[in-house]
Coordinates of C-alpha atoms in Angstrom, one line a residue:
M21 CA 101.3 114.1 97.1
C22 CA 102.4 114.1 93.5
G23 CA 105.1 115.5 91.3
I24 CA 104.0 117.7 88.4
F25 CA 106.0 119.0 85.5
C26 CA 105.2 121.0 82.3
F27 CA 107.3 122.5 79.6
I28 CA 105.8 125.1 77.3
S29 CA 108.0 125.6 74.2
K30 CA 108.6 128.8 72.4
T31 CA 110.2 127.0 69.4
N32 CA 107.7 124.2 68.4
S33 CA 110.1 121.6 69.9
I34 CA 109.9 119.9 73.3
S35 CA 113.4 118.5 73.2
F36 CA 114.7 121.0 75.8
G37 CA 111.8 120.1 78.1
E38 CA 112.5 116.4 77.7
S39 CA 116.1 116.9 78.6
F40 CA 115.3 119.1 81.6
F41 CA 112.7 116.6 82.8
K42 CA 115.3 113.9 82.9
Q43 CA 117.5 116.1 85.1
C44 CA 114.8 116.4 87.8
Q45 CA 112.9 113.2 87.2
H46 CA 114.4 111.4 90.2
L47 CA 113.1 114.2 92.5
L48 CA 109.7 114.0 90.9
N49 CA 109.7 110.2 91.2
N50 CA 110.5 110.5 94.9
R51 CA 107.3 112.6 95.3
G52 CA 105.2 110.2 93.3
P53 CA 106.7 106.7 93.6
D54 CA 103.5 104.8 92.5
H55 CA 103.2 105.9 88.9
A56 CA 104.7 108.1 86.2
G57 CA 103.0 109.3 83.0
T58 CA 103.5 111.8 80.1
V59 CA 101.3 113.7 77.6
T60 CA 102.4 115.9 74.8
F61 CA 100.4 118.4 72.8
D62 CA 101.1 119.9 69.4
S63 CA 104.9 119.9 69.7
R64 CA 104.5 122.8 72.2
V65 CA 103.6 121.3 75.5
L66 CA 105.1 118.4 77.5
M67 CA 103.2 117.4 80.7
C68 CA 104.6 114.8 83.1
G69 CA 103.1 113.5 86.4
T70 CA 104.3 111.2 89.1
V71 CA 101.7 109.9 91.6
L72 CA 101.7 109.1 95.3
W73 CA 98.4 107.3 95.9
Q74 CA 96.6 109.0 98.7
Q75 CA 93.0 109.2 97.5
G76 CA 90.3 107.1 96.0
S77 CA 89.8 103.4 96.0
D78 CA 92.4 103.0 93.3
I79 CA 95.4 105.0 92.0
T80 CA 94.6 107.7 89.5
L81 CA 97.2 107.9 86.7
Q82 CA 98.5 111.3 85.8
P83 CA 98.3 113.3 83.6
V84 CA 94.5 112.8 83.4
E85 CA 92.8 113.8 80.1
S86 CA 89.4 114.5 78.6
D87 CA 88.5 115.5 75.1
R88 CA 89.3 119.1 76.0
F89 CA 91.5 119.2 79.1
V90 CA 94.7 117.7 80.4
L91 CA 95.2 118.1 84.1
L92 CA 98.2 117.7 86.5
F93 CA 97.1 117.9 90.1
N94 CA 99.1 117.8 93.4
G95 CA 97.1 118.3 96.6
D96 CA 94.2 117.4 98.8
L97 CA 90.7 118.9 98.4
F98 CA 88.8 118.9 101.7
I99 CA 85.3 119.7 100.4
E100 CA 82.0 117.9 100.5
R101 CA 81.4 115.8 97.5
G102 CA 79.4 112.6 96.8
D103 CA 81.7 109.9 95.5
L104 CA 84.8 109.5 97.7
S105 CA 85.9 106.4 95.7
I106 CA 87.4 108.7 93.1
S107 CA 90.5 110.8 93.6
D108 CA 90.5 114.6 93.9
T109 CA 92.2 114.6 90.5
Q110 CA 89.4 112.7 88.8
W111 CA 86.8 114.8 90.6
L112 CA 88.4 118.1 89.6
L113 CA 88.8 117.1 85.9
G114 CA 85.1 116.1 85.8
K115 CA 84.1 119.4 87.4
V116 CA 86.3 121.5 85.0
T117 CA 85.1 119.5 82.0
S118 CA 81.4 120.0 82.8
E119 CA 81.4 123.6 84.1
V120 CA 84.3 125.5 82.5
A121 CA 83.8 127.4 79.2
N122 CA 86.2 130.3 79.9
L123 CA 88.6 131.8 82.4
N124 CA 85.9 133.2 84.6
D125 CA 84.2 129.8 84.9
L126 CA 87.6 128.3 85.9
A127 CA 87.9 131.0 88.6
D128 CA 84.4 130.1 89.9
V129 CA 85.5 126.4 90.2
F130 CA 88.7 127.4 92.0
K131 CA 86.8 129.5 94.5
Q132 CA 85.0 126.4 95.7
L133 CA 88.2 124.5 96.5
K134 CA 89.5 124.1 100.0
G135 CA 92.8 122.5 100.9
P136 CA 96.4 122.6 99.7
F137 CA 97.0 122.2 96.0
S138 CA 99.0 123.1 93.0
L139 CA 97.9 122.3 89.4
I140 CA 98.6 122.7 85.7
L141 CA 95.7 122.6 83.3
L142 CA 95.9 122.5 79.5
D143 CA 92.8 123.6 77.5
K144 CA 93.3 122.0 74.1
Y145 CA 90.4 124.0 72.5
S146 CA 91.6 127.5 73.5
R147 CA 95.3 126.4 73.5
K148 CA 96.0 127.9 76.9
V149 CA 97.9 126.5 79.8
Y150 CA 96.7 127.5 83.3
F151 CA 98.6 127.0 86.5
A152 CA 97.9 127.9 90.1
R153 CA 98.6 127.2 93.8
D154 CA 96.0 127.5 96.6
S155 CA 95.8 131.0 98.1
L156 CA 98.0 130.1 101.1
G157 CA 100.7 128.6 99.0
R158 CA 100.8 125.3 100.8
N159 CA 102.1 123.2 97.9
S160 CA 105.1 123.8 95.8
L161 CA 105.1 125.1 92.2
L162 CA 108.1 126.6 90.6
L163 CA 108.5 128.6 87.4
G164 CA 111.5 129.0 85.2
Q165 CA 112.0 130.7 81.8
S166 CA 114.6 130.4 79.1
N167 CA 114.9 131.1 75.4
E168 CA 113.5 127.7 74.7
G169 CA 110.4 128.1 76.8
F170 CA 108.7 127.9 80.3
I171 CA 109.1 125.2 82.9
I172 CA 106.5 124.7 85.6
T173 CA 107.3 122.0 88.2
S174 CA 106.9 120.9 91.8
V175 CA 110.7 120.6 92.2
T176 CA 113.6 121.2 90.0
G177 CA 116.9 120.6 91.8
N178 CA 119.8 123.0 92.0
T179 CA 120.2 124.3 88.5
P180 CA 121.8 127.4 86.9
M181 CA 118.5 128.2 85.3
A182 CA 116.6 130.9 87.3
F183 CA 113.4 129.7 89.1
V184 CA 111.0 131.3 91.4
E185 CA 108.2 130.0 93.6
I186 CA 105.1 131.0 91.9
P187 CA 103.2 133.6 94.1
P188 CA 99.8 132.1 95.1
N189 CA 98.0 135.2 93.8
G190 CA 95.6 133.6 91.4
I191 CA 95.3 131.7 88.1
Y192 CA 98.2 132.2 85.7
H193 CA 98.0 131.3 82.1
I194 CA 100.1 131.3 78.9
D195 CA 98.4 131.6 75.6
L196 CA 100.0 129.3 73.0
N197 CA 98.4 131.3 70.2
S198 CA 100.3 134.4 71.2
D199 CA 103.6 135.4 69.8
V200 CA 104.4 137.4 73.0
N201 CA 104.7 134.3 75.2
G202 CA 103.8 136.4 78.3
I203 CA 102.3 135.2 81.6
N204 CA 98.8 136.5 82.4
L205 CA 97.2 136.5 85.8
L206 CA 93.6 136.4 87.0
S207 CA 94.2 137.5 90.6
W208 CA 92.2 136.5 93.7
K209 CA 94.1 139.0 95.9
Q210 CA 96.3 142.0 95.6
P211 CA 99.5 140.9 93.8
E212 CA 102.7 141.5 95.8
N213 CA 106.1 142.2 94.2
S214 CA 106.9 139.3 92.0
D215 CA 110.0 138.0 90.3
I216 CA 107.9 136.7 87.4
S217 CA 108.6 138.9 84.3
S218 CA 106.1 139.7 81.6
L219 CA 103.2 139.4 84.1
T220 CA 99.9 141.0 83.0
V221 CA 97.2 141.5 85.6
E222 CA 93.9 141.0 83.9
Q223 CA 91.6 141.3 86.9
Q224 CA 92.1 141.8 90.6
F225 CA 90.4 141.0 93.8
L226 CA 88.3 137.9 93.0
D227 CA 86.5 137.1 96.1
L228 CA 87.5 134.1 98.2
S229 CA 84.3 133.1 100.0
W230 CA 86.1 131.4 102.9
M231 CA 87.9 134.6 103.7
A232 CA 84.7 136.1 105.1
K233 CA 85.6 136.1 108.8
D234 CA 83.4 134.4 111.2
R235 CA 83.2 137.0 113.9
L236 CA 82.5 136.0 117.5
H237 CA 79.4 137.4 119.1
N238 CA 80.9 137.9 122.5
Y239 CA 84.0 140.1 122.8
F240 CA 86.6 139.6 125.5
N241 CA 90.0 141.0 126.3
Y242 CA 92.7 139.1 128.3
H243 CA 93.9 142.3 129.8
Q244 CA 90.5 143.3 131.1
V245 CA 89.9 139.7 132.4
L246 CA 93.3 139.5 134.2
S247 CA 94.3 143.1 135.2
S248 CA 92.3 143.2 138.4
Q249 CA 93.5 139.7 139.5
S250 CA 96.5 138.6 141.4
L251 CA 96.9 135.0 140.4
A252 CA 99.7 132.4 140.9
E253 CA 101.0 131.0 137.6
D254 CA 99.3 127.6 138.2
E255 CA 96.0 129.3 138.8
T256 CA 95.9 131.3 135.5
Y257 CA 94.5 128.7 133.1
D258 CA 91.8 127.5 135.4
Y259 CA 90.7 131.1 136.1
L260 CA 90.5 132.0 132.5
L261 CA 88.6 128.9 131.5
N262 CA 86.0 129.7 134.1
N263 CA 85.2 132.6 131.9
T264 CA 82.3 131.3 129.7
T265 CA 83.3 133.4 126.7
I266 CA 86.9 132.2 126.7
S267 CA 85.9 128.6 127.4
S268 CA 83.3 128.7 124.6
L269 CA 86.0 130.1 122.2
C270 CA 88.3 127.2 123.0
D271 CA 85.5 124.7 122.5
Q272 CA 84.8 126.3 119.1
L273 CA 88.5 126.2 118.0
L274 CA 89.0 122.6 119.2
K275 CA 85.9 121.5 117.3
I276 CA 87.1 123.0 114.0
L277 CA 90.7 121.8 114.6
A278 CA 89.5 118.3 115.3
E279 CA 87.5 118.3 112.0
S280 CA 90.7 119.5 110.3
V281 CA 92.8 116.7 111.8
H282 CA 90.0 114.2 110.9
E283 CA 89.8 115.1 107.2
R284 CA 93.6 115.1 107.0
I285 CA 93.8 111.5 108.4
S286 CA 90.7 109.9 107.0
N287 CA 91.2 111.0 103.3
T288 CA 94.0 108.5 102.6
P289 CA 94.1 104.7 101.9
N290 CA 94.4 102.4 104.9
H291 CA 97.8 101.1 103.9
C292 CA 101.2 102.0 105.2
K293 CA 104.2 102.8 103.0
Q294 CA 105.5 99.3 102.8
C295 CA 102.1 97.6 102.3
V296 CA 100.5 100.1 99.8
S297 CA 101.8 98.4 96.6
S298 CA 100.2 95.1 97.6
K299 CA 97.2 96.7 99.2
A300 CA 97.7 94.4 102.1
S301 CA 95.7 95.0 105.3
C302 CA 98.0 96.0 108.1
T303 CA 98.3 97.8 111.4
H304 CA 101.6 99.5 110.7
P305 CA 101.7 103.2 111.5
R306 CA 100.4 105.4 108.7
V307 CA 100.3 108.8 110.4
G308 CA 103.2 110.6 112.0
V309 CA 103.5 113.9 113.8
L310 CA 106.6 116.2 113.6
F311 CA 107.0 116.2 117.3
S312 CA 109.1 118.6 119.5
G313 CA 106.8 118.2 122.5
G314 CA 105.5 121.8 122.2
I315 CA 101.9 122.7 122.5
D316 CA 101.2 123.0 118.7
C317 CA 102.2 119.4 117.8
T318 CA 100.9 117.9 121.0
I319 CA 97.4 119.2 120.4
V320 CA 97.6 117.7 116.9
A321 CA 98.8 114.4 118.2
L322 CA 96.1 114.2 120.9
L323 CA 93.4 115.0 118.3
A324 CA 94.8 112.5 115.9
D325 CA 94.3 109.8 118.5
R326 CA 90.5 110.2 118.0
F327 CA 90.6 109.3 114.4
V328 CA 93.5 106.8 113.9
P329 CA 92.2 103.2 114.4
P330 CA 92.9 102.1 118.0
D331 CA 95.1 99.2 116.9
V332 CA 97.4 101.4 114.7
P333 CA 100.3 103.2 116.4
I334 CA 101.0 106.9 115.9
C335 CA 104.6 107.9 115.2
L336 CA 106.0 110.9 117.1
L337 CA 109.0 112.0 114.9
N338 CA 111.6 113.8 117.0
V339 CA 114.8 114.9 115.4
A340 CA 118.2 115.8 117.0
F341 CA 121.5 116.9 115.5
E342 CA 125.0 116.5 116.7
K343 CA 126.1 119.8 118.2
I344 CA 128.3 122.1 116.2
I345 CA 131.8 122.2 117.7
R346 CA 133.9 125.3 116.8
P347 CA 137.6 125.6 116.4
G348 CA 139.3 126.1 119.7
N349 CA 137.0 123.7 121.5
P350 CA 139.0 120.6 122.8
K351 CA 136.4 118.4 121.2
F352 CA 136.8 120.0 117.7
R353 CA 137.7 117.8 114.7
K354 CA 138.1 119.0 111.1
N355 CA 134.6 117.9 110.2
G356 CA 133.2 120.0 113.0
S357 CA 131.8 117.0 114.9
E358 CA 132.7 115.8 118.4
A359 CA 136.0 114.0 119.0
S360 CA 134.5 111.7 121.6
A361 CA 132.6 108.6 120.5
E362 CA 129.6 109.5 122.7
I363 CA 127.3 112.2 121.3
D364 CA 124.8 113.8 123.6
W365 CA 121.5 113.6 121.8
D366 CA 119.5 115.2 124.6
V367 CA 119.0 118.4 122.8
P368 CA 116.1 120.7 124.0
D369 CA 113.5 119.2 121.7
R370 CA 114.5 115.7 122.7
L371 CA 114.0 116.5 126.3
T372 CA 110.6 118.2 125.9
G373 CA 109.5 115.6 123.4
R374 CA 110.2 112.7 125.7
S375 CA 108.4 114.4 128.6
T376 CA 105.4 115.2 126.5
W377 CA 105.3 111.7 125.1
K378 CA 104.9 110.5 128.6
E379 CA 102.0 112.9 129.1
L380 CA 100.3 111.5 126.0
Q381 CA 100.8 108.0 127.3
Q382 CA 99.1 109.0 130.6
L383 CA 96.2 110.7 128.8
R384 CA 95.8 107.9 126.2
P385 CA 97.2 104.8 127.7
S386 CA 95.5 102.4 125.2
R387 CA 97.3 104.1 122.2
E388 CA 100.7 102.8 121.1
W389 CA 102.8 105.9 120.6
H390 CA 106.1 105.3 118.8
F391 CA 108.5 108.0 120.0
V392 CA 111.0 107.9 117.1
E393 CA 114.4 109.3 118.2
I394 CA 116.0 110.5 114.9
N395 CA 119.7 111.2 115.6
V396 CA 121.7 112.9 112.8
T397 CA 125.5 113.3 112.9
R398 CA 127.3 116.1 111.1
K399 CA 128.8 113.5 108.8
E400 CA 125.4 112.2 107.8
L401 CA 124.2 115.7 107.3
Q402 CA 127.2 116.4 105.0
N403 CA 126.5 113.2 103.0
Y404 CA 123.0 114.4 102.1
K405 CA 123.6 118.1 101.7
D406 CA 123.4 118.0 97.9
R407 CA 120.0 116.3 98.0
I408 CA 118.6 118.7 100.6
S409 CA 120.0 121.6 98.5
D410 CA 118.1 120.3 95.4
L411 CA 114.9 120.3 97.4
V412 CA 115.3 123.7 99.1
F413 CA 116.1 125.4 95.7
P414 CA 115.4 128.1 94.7
L415 CA 115.7 129.2 98.3
K416 CA 119.2 129.5 99.8
S417 CA 119.2 131.1 103.2
V418 CA 120.6 129.7 106.4
L419 CA 117.1 129.4 107.8
D420 CA 116.0 127.4 104.7
E421 CA 119.1 125.2 105.2
S422 CA 118.4 124.5 108.8
L423 CA 114.7 123.9 108.6
G424 CA 115.0 122.0 105.4
A425 CA 117.5 119.6 106.8
A426 CA 115.5 119.1 110.0
L427 CA 112.3 118.3 108.1
W428 CA 114.1 116.0 105.6
F429 CA 115.6 113.8 108.3
A430 CA 112.4 113.9 110.4
S431 CA 110.2 112.8 107.5
R432 CA 112.6 110.1 106.5
G433 CA 111.7 108.6 109.8
E434 CA 114.9 106.5 110.5
G435 CA 115.8 106.3 114.1
L436 CA 115.3 104.5 117.4
V437 CA 112.2 103.4 119.2
E438 CA 112.9 102.2 122.7
N439 CA 116.6 101.9 121.7
S440 CA 115.8 99.6 118.8
E441 CA 116.4 100.6 115.2
Y442 CA 113.2 101.7 113.5
K443 CA 112.0 102.9 110.1
S444 CA 108.8 104.8 109.9
T445 CA 106.1 103.4 107.6
C446 CA 104.0 106.6 107.7
R447 CA 102.6 108.1 104.5
V448 CA 101.2 111.2 106.2
M449 CA 103.0 113.6 108.5
L450 CA 101.0 116.2 110.5
I451 CA 102.9 119.4 111.2
G452 CA 102.0 122.4 113.3
S453 CA 102.7 125.1 110.6
G454 CA 100.7 128.3 111.0
A455 CA 100.1 128.1 114.8
D456 CA 102.8 130.6 115.7
E457 CA 101.6 133.0 113.0
L458 CA 98.0 132.8 114.0
F459 CA 98.4 132.9 117.8
G460 CA 101.4 135.1 118.4
G461 CA 104.1 132.5 119.1
Y462 CA 107.2 134.2 117.9
S463 CA 109.6 136.3 120.0
R464 CA 109.1 139.1 117.5
H465 CA 105.4 139.2 118.5
R466 CA 106.5 139.8 122.1
V467 CA 109.0 142.5 121.0
A468 CA 106.2 144.2 119.0
F469 CA 103.9 144.3 122.0
Y470 CA 106.6 145.8 124.3
R471 CA 107.7 148.3 121.8
A472 CA 104.9 150.5 123.0
I473 CA 105.7 150.0 126.7
T474 CA 108.0 153.0 127.5
S475 CA 107.4 153.5 131.2
K476 CA 109.6 151.8 133.7
S477 CA 106.8 151.1 136.1
A478 CA 105.9 147.6 137.0
Q479 CA 102.3 148.2 135.8
P480 CA 102.1 149.7 132.2
S481 CA 99.3 152.3 131.7
E482 CA 96.1 151.4 129.9
D483 CA 97.2 153.5 126.9
E484 CA 100.5 151.6 126.7
I485 CA 98.7 148.3 126.8
R486 CA 96.3 149.4 124.0
A487 CA 99.2 150.6 122.0
G488 CA 101.1 147.4 122.6
F489 CA 98.2 145.3 121.2
S490 CA 98.0 147.7 118.3
H491 CA 101.7 147.1 117.4
L492 CA 101.2 143.4 117.9
M493 CA 98.2 143.3 115.6
V494 CA 100.3 144.9 112.9
E495 CA 103.0 142.3 113.4
L496 CA 100.6 139.4 113.3
D497 CA 99.1 140.7 110.0
L498 CA 102.6 141.1 108.5
D499 CA 103.5 137.5 109.5
W500 CA 100.3 136.1 108.2
N501 CA 100.7 137.9 104.8
R502 CA 104.3 136.6 104.5
L503 CA 103.4 133.0 105.3
P504 CA 102.8 131.9 101.7
S505 CA 106.2 133.1 100.6
R506 CA 108.2 131.9 103.5
N507 CA 108.2 128.2 104.1
L508 CA 105.2 126.2 103.1
A509 CA 106.3 125.3 99.6
R510 CA 109.8 124.5 100.8
D511 CA 108.4 122.2 103.4
D512 CA 106.3 120.5 100.8
R513 CA 109.3 119.8 98.6
I514 CA 111.4 118.5 101.5
I515 CA 108.8 116.2 103.1
G516 CA 107.5 114.9 99.7
D517 CA 110.9 113.6 98.8
H518 CA 110.3 110.6 101.0
G519 CA 106.9 109.7 99.5
V520 CA 105.2 111.3 102.5
T521 CA 102.4 113.9 102.4
P522 CA 102.7 116.9 104.8
R523 CA 99.4 118.0 106.2
T524 CA 98.8 121.1 108.2
P525 CA 95.7 121.1 110.4
Y526 CA 96.1 124.7 111.6
L527 CA 96.0 125.9 108.0
Q528 CA 92.4 124.8 107.5
E529 CA 90.3 127.5 106.0
D530 CA 87.5 127.5 108.6
F531 CA 90.0 127.4 111.5
I532 CA 91.9 130.3 109.9
S533 CA 88.7 132.3 109.5
V534 CA 87.8 132.1 113.2
V535 CA 91.3 132.8 114.5
Q536 CA 91.7 135.7 112.1
S537 CA 88.5 137.2 113.4
L538 CA 90.1 137.6 116.9
K539 CA 91.9 140.7 117.9
A540 CA 95.5 140.4 119.2
E541 CA 94.4 140.7 122.8
Q542 CA 92.2 137.7 122.3
R543 CA 95.0 135.5 121.0
C544 CA 97.9 136.1 123.4
Y545 CA 98.8 138.1 126.5
H546 CA 102.6 138.6 126.8
P547 CA 102.6 140.2 130.3
L548 CA 102.0 136.6 131.6
G549 CA 105.5 135.7 130.4
E550 CA 106.9 133.1 127.9
G551 CA 105.4 129.7 128.0
I552 CA 102.0 131.1 129.1
G553 CA 101.2 134.4 127.6
D554 CA 102.4 133.6 124.0
K555 CA 99.8 131.6 122.1
L556 CA 97.6 131.9 125.2
T557 CA 94.4 130.9 123.5
L558 CA 96.0 127.8 122.0
R559 CA 97.6 126.9 125.3
L560 CA 94.1 127.1 126.9
C561 CA 92.8 124.7 124.2
G562 CA 95.6 122.3 125.1
Y563 CA 94.9 122.7 128.8
K564 CA 91.2 121.8 128.2
L565 CA 92.3 118.6 126.5
G566 CA 94.2 117.7 129.7
L567 CA 97.7 118.8 128.6
R568 CA 99.1 120.2 131.9
M569 CA 102.8 120.2 131.1
S570 CA 103.1 120.9 127.4
A571 CA 100.6 123.8 127.8
K572 CA 103.3 125.7 129.7
L573 CA 106.4 124.9 127.6
R574 CA 108.3 127.8 126.1
K575 CA 108.3 128.2 122.4
R576 CA 111.6 127.0 120.8
A577 CA 112.2 127.2 117.1
L578 CA 112.8 123.8 115.4
Q579 CA 116.3 124.8 114.1
F580 CA 117.4 125.6 117.7
G581 CA 115.5 123.0 119.6
S582 CA 117.0 120.2 117.4
R583 CA 120.5 121.9 117.4
I584 CA 120.7 121.9 113.6
A585 CA 121.3 125.7 113.6
D586 CA 124.2 127.8 114.8
R587 CA 122.8 130.8 116.8
K588 CA 125.9 132.8 115.7
Q589 CA 124.6 132.8 112.0
N590 CA 122.1 135.2 110.6
A591 CA 119.1 133.3 109.5
N592 CA 118.6 135.4 106.4
D593 CA 122.2 135.1 105.1
S594 CA 122.8 133.1 102.0
S595 CA 123.8 129.5 103.0
N596 CA 127.3 128.3 102.2
F597 CA 126.0 124.8 102.8
L598 CA 123.3 125.0 100.1
S599 CA 125.4 127.1 97.7
S600 CA 128.5 125.0 97.8

């Protein structure tokens, strides 16, 4: 995880960029606490990088520079390459230097990349500045424009200057030789509506090789498998896993997901946050899991156990907020917190998290699991609202507020372990992003399915079932297409503020390819009810791993499970908290 910043002047002076950089430098330093560096070019370009050392045998200072190129890179590249002693940044600069002569060559290099990234690349020969995010938009990159020039940065803070999250549609570039100062795009997918003005589409639909879907040879349909059976709830999973096609699919998914977890754990130095500067050997926790106790995060935690050294604990980061008390309630105080000294921290996610933690202890008794109870009062939340607002910007909705705050406190990692004060030393946090979108975990997916069920009979007709799955497939596709613009970049800004790298095993290209090849009726089956039918295939994967309890827990959104959010608010409304 790094912080990257670039100012491209329209006036042959970088003074505005230097001034703006100073305003957001503290946020960039938080993302990259191990080093900061600057390169200028021709009184037109200012490039600044801050580094969080996560790759290679030694830290790579940024920006990195060759005779022709200057590179700022933030991300993780999970691709096969020979020398793992060098960082992704060094490897990419070498590849660009040796293989790139023009924009199409650069596109060919980018098509080979797998993993989350954002980058800025200056070509000193052609006098062009390129910038891009990976096609899923997993890492943050913001763009702002003023009369003085363009600013491209990982994070900016809450500023009057207008910024947008750069759509992850392809390779953007600005030509320093041009008087127009427009932004050009070489697109690798159909551009969606964008807030970026002066955007010229040079070419569309560059192929992404990993998007070729790996189709399964054996088709199955949960409705066909289950419709003729009358099963008790506790018999359903065993019955389905006796089907060789379903069982084989689960094995395939678990194999790829395990590889994803492995590469997200192994590609980082073996030092915790407090020992990294001295490179001291330690057994402090280095990997944490954002942990509600649900099936998504529990599968990730169980797979992480395979790859974290056995003498190193794994942190399960569980966050709870003081409940909102409204006027008229006897417990109400002016600050909205409880009048009594005792706060009930047993929010829904705390209860499920604690229960599932015990299940992990039973399945992997030799592992030391640190269940970190992170308790946040409304007063503490108020104290940090400006900082969280700076990180969420340019987003401002109630949902962004709620999830941003929950992730910020969770990744900070300050709480209780076995009733003793504890501060997490983790430098990597695994999160379950993407699982709900891929496997049909949201309530709107259930609503979409039942939209086609119009009869009042207990048993819908076959035509209604087919129509229900058709509606569901449309909703799944819509959710997936919205994913890059919804929350991934925000989460990257929030978690990176603590010098922690967020890593998302479900958003691995090979895993996505296989799941996206499945039809809706092969991912979930809502007639089985909540806690079983939603994300059914993923729940079966967890059941195969031995997760008997968490495989049947109902989905609960983080903002409600942690009690950060007020259900009476509209998630899409502009947040007074973030705007004030």
